[in-house]
CSV table of C-alpha atoms in Angstrom, one decimal:
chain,number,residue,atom,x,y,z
A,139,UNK,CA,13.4,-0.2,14.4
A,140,UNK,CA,16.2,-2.9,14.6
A,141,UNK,CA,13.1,-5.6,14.1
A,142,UNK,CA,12.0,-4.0,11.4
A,143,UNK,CA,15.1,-3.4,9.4
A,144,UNK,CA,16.5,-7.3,10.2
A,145,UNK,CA,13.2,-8.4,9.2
A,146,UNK,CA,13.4,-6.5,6.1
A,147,UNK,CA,17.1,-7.4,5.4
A,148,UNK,CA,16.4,-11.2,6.2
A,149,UNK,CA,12.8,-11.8,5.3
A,150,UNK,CA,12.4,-10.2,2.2
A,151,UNK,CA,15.3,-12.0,-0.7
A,152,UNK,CA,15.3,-10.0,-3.9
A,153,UNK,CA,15.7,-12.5,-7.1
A,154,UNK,CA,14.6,-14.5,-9.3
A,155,UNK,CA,10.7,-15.1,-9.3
A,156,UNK,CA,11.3,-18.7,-10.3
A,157,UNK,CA,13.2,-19.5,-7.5
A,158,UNK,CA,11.4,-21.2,-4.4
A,159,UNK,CA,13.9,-18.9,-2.3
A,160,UNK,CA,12.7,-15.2,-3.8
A,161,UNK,CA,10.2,-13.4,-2.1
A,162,UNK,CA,10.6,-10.2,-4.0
A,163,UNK,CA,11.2,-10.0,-8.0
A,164,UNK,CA,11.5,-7.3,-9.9
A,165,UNK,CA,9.7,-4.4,-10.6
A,166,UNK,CA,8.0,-4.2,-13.2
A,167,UNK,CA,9.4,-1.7,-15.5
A,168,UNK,CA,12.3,0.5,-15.6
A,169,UNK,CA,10.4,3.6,-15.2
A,170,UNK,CA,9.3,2.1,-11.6
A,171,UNK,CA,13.0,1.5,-10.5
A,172,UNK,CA,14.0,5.0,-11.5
A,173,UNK,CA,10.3,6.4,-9.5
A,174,UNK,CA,11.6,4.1,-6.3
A,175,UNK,CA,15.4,5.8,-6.4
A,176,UNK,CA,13.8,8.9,-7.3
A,177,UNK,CA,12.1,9.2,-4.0
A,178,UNK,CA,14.2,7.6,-2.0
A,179,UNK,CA,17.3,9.7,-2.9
A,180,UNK,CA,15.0,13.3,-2.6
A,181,UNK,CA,13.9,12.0,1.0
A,182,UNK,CA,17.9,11.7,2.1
A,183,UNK,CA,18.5,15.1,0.1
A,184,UNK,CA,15.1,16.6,2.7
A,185,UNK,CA,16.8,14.9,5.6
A,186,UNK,CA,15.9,11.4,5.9
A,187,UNK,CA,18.1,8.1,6.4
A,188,UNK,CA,17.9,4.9,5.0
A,189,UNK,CA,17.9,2.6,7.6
A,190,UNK,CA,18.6,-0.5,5.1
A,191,UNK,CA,18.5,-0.8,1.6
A,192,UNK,CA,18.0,2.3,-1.1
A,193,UNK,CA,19.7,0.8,-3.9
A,194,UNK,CA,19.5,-1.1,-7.2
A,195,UNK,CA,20.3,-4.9,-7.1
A,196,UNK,CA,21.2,-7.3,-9.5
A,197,UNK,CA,22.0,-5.1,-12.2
A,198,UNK,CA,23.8,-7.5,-14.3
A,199,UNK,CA,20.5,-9.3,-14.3
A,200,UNK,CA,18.9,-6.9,-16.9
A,201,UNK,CA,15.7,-6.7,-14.2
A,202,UNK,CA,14.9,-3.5,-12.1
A,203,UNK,CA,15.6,-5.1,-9.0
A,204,UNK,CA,15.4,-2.3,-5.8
A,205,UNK,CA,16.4,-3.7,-2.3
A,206,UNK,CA,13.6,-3.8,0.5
A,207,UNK,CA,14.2,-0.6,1.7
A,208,UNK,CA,12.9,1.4,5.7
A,209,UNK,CA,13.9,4.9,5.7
A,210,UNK,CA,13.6,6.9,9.0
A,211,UNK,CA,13.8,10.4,9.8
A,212,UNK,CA,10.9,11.5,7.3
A,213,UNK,CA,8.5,14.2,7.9
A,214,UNK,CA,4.8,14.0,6.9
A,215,UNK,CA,5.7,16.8,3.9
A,216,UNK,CA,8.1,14.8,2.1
A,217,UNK,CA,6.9,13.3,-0.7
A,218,UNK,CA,8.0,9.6,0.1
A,219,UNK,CA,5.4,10.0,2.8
A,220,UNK,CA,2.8,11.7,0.6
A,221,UNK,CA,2.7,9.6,-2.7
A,222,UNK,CA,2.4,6.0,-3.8
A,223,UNK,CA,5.9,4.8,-4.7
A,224,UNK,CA,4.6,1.2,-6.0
A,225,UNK,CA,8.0,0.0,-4.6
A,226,UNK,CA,9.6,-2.1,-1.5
A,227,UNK,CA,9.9,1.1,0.4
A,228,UNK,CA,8.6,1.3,3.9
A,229,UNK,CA,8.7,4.5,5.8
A,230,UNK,CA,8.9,5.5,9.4
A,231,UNK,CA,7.1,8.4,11.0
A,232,UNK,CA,6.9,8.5,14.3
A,233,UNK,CA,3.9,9.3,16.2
A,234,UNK,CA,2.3,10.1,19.9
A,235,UNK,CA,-0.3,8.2,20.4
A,236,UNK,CA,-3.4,5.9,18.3
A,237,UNK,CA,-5.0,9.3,17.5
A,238,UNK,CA,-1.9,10.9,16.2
A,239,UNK,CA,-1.2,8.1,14.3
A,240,UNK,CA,-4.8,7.7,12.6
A,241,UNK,CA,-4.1,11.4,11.9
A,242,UNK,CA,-0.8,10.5,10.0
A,243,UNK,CA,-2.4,7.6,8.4
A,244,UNK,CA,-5.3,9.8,7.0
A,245,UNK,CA,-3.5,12.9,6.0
A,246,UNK,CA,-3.0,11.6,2.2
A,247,UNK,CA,-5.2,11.7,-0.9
A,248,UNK,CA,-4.5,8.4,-1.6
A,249,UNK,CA,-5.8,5.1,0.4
A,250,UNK,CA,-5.5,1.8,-1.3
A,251,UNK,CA,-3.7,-0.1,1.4
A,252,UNK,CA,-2.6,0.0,4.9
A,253,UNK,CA,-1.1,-1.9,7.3
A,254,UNK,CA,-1.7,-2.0,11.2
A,255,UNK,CA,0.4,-3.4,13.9
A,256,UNK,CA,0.0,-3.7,17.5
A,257,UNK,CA,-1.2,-5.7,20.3
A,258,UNK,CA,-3.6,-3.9,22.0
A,259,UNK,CA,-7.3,-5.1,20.1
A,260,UNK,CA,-8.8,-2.0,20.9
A,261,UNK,CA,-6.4,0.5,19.5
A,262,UNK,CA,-6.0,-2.1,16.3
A,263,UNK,CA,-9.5,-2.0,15.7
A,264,UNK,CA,-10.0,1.8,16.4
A,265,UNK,CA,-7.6,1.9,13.7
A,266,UNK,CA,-8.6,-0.1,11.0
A,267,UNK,CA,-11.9,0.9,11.0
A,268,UNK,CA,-11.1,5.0,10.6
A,269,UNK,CA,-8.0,4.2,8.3
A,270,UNK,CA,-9.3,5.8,5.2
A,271,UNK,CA,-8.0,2.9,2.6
A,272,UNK,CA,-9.8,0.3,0.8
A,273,UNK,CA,-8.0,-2.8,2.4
A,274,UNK,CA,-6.7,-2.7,6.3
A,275,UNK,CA,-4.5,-5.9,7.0
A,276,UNK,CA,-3.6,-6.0,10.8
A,277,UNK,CA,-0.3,-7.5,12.0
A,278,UNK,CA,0.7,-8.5,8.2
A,279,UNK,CA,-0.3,-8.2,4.8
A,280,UNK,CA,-2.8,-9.5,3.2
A,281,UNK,CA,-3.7,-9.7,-0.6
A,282,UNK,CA,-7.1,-11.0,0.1
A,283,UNK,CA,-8.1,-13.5,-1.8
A,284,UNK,CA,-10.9,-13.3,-5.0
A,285,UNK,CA,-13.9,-13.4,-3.2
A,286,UNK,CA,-12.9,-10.2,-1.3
A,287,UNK,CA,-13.1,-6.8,-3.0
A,288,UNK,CA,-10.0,-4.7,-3.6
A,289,UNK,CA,-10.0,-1.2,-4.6
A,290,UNK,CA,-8.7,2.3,-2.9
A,291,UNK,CA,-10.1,5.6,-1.9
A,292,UNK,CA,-9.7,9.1,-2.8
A,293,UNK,CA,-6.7,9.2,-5.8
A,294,UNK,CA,-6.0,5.1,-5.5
A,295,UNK,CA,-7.1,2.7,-7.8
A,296,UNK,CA,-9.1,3.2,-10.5
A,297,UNK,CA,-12.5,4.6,-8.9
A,298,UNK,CA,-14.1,0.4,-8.2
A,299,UNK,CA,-13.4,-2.6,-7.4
A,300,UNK,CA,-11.9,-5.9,-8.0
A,301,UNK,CA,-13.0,-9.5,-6.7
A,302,UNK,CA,-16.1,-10.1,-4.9
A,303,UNK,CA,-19.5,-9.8,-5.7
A,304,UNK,CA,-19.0,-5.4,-5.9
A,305,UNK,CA,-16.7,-6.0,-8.8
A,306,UNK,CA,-19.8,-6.8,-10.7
A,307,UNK,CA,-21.1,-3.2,-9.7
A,308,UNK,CA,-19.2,-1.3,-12.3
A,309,UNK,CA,-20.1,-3.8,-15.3
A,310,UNK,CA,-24.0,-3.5,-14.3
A,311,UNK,CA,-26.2,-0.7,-15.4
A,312,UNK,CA,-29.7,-0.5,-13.5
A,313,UNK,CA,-32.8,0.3,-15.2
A,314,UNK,CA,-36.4,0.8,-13.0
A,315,UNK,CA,-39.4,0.9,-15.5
A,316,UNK,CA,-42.7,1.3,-13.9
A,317,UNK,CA,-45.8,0.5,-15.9
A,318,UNK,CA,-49.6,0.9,-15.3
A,319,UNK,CA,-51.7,-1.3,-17.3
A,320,UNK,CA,-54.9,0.4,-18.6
A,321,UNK,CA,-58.1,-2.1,-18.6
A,322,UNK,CA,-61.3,-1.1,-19.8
């Protein structure tokens, strides 16, 4: 946990988008700033603790600027572990074990993304091949790039894909049309 939260806290500077030194703007609209304090604040009212961040920044700005945030202390039931926030909020469950933890990762009806970490290939891979999401990125994140398709499972995303060849998939319409030729 101290990793995380000092690599959250020191890897991740909120701010301007034009600066060579931001690696996290703003979100996007104001309705997504008030949905990222929104769960945040009802997971510390259930219990939780925010282990750093949990807060608006920059507010003189005019953006809707939310601190990377880690909160700990969160059950599977709480909706901050349930639903997609679309925010900087990362959030700690513990677990016993790869197959408790695949368990945890799966129990959701959403799956666009995931993220696996660990050193042991074989529990990595077990992983991120039974993680129900439509991208896996293993010991970071990945966006991919455009010859890769993106798209989630179950609620995420919007039922295709992006990028790669399958984006074309939802743009193409099949047709079969058997003849037999008379000749006489």
């Amino acid at each position: 946990m101290a990793k995380l939260v000092k690599v959250t806290e020191e890897q991740w500077p909120v701010g301007d988008p034009m600066d060579e030194g931001t690696v996290l703007g703003s979100l996007i609209e104001e309705s997504a700033l008030t949905r990222c304090t929104a769960y945040v604040d009802g997971a510390v009212a259930d219990g939780a603790v925010v282990a750093t961040g949990g807060r608006r920044l920059r507010e003189d700005s005019g953006g809707w600027f939310y601190a990377p945030t880690v909160v700990t202390n969160v059950r599977e039931d709480m909706p901050i572990a349930r639903e997609e926030i679309f925010g900087p909020v990362t959030v700690v469950i513990p677990f016993d074990g790869v197959e408790d933890a695949l368990r945890i990762a799966n129990d959701t009806d959403f799956g666009l993304a995931a993220n696996v970490w660990g050193r042991d290939l074989d529990d990595v891979l077990f992983l991120a091949r039974r993680i129900k999401a439509g991208t896996v990125s293993v010991n970071g994140y990945s966006e991919g790039d455009i010859s890769t398709p993106f798209g989630g499972y179950r609620q995420s995303g919007f039922g295709g894909r992006d990028n790669g060849m399958e984006a074309f998939e939802q743009y193409t319409e099949t047709k079969t049309i058997w003849i037999s030729l008379q000749r006489g």
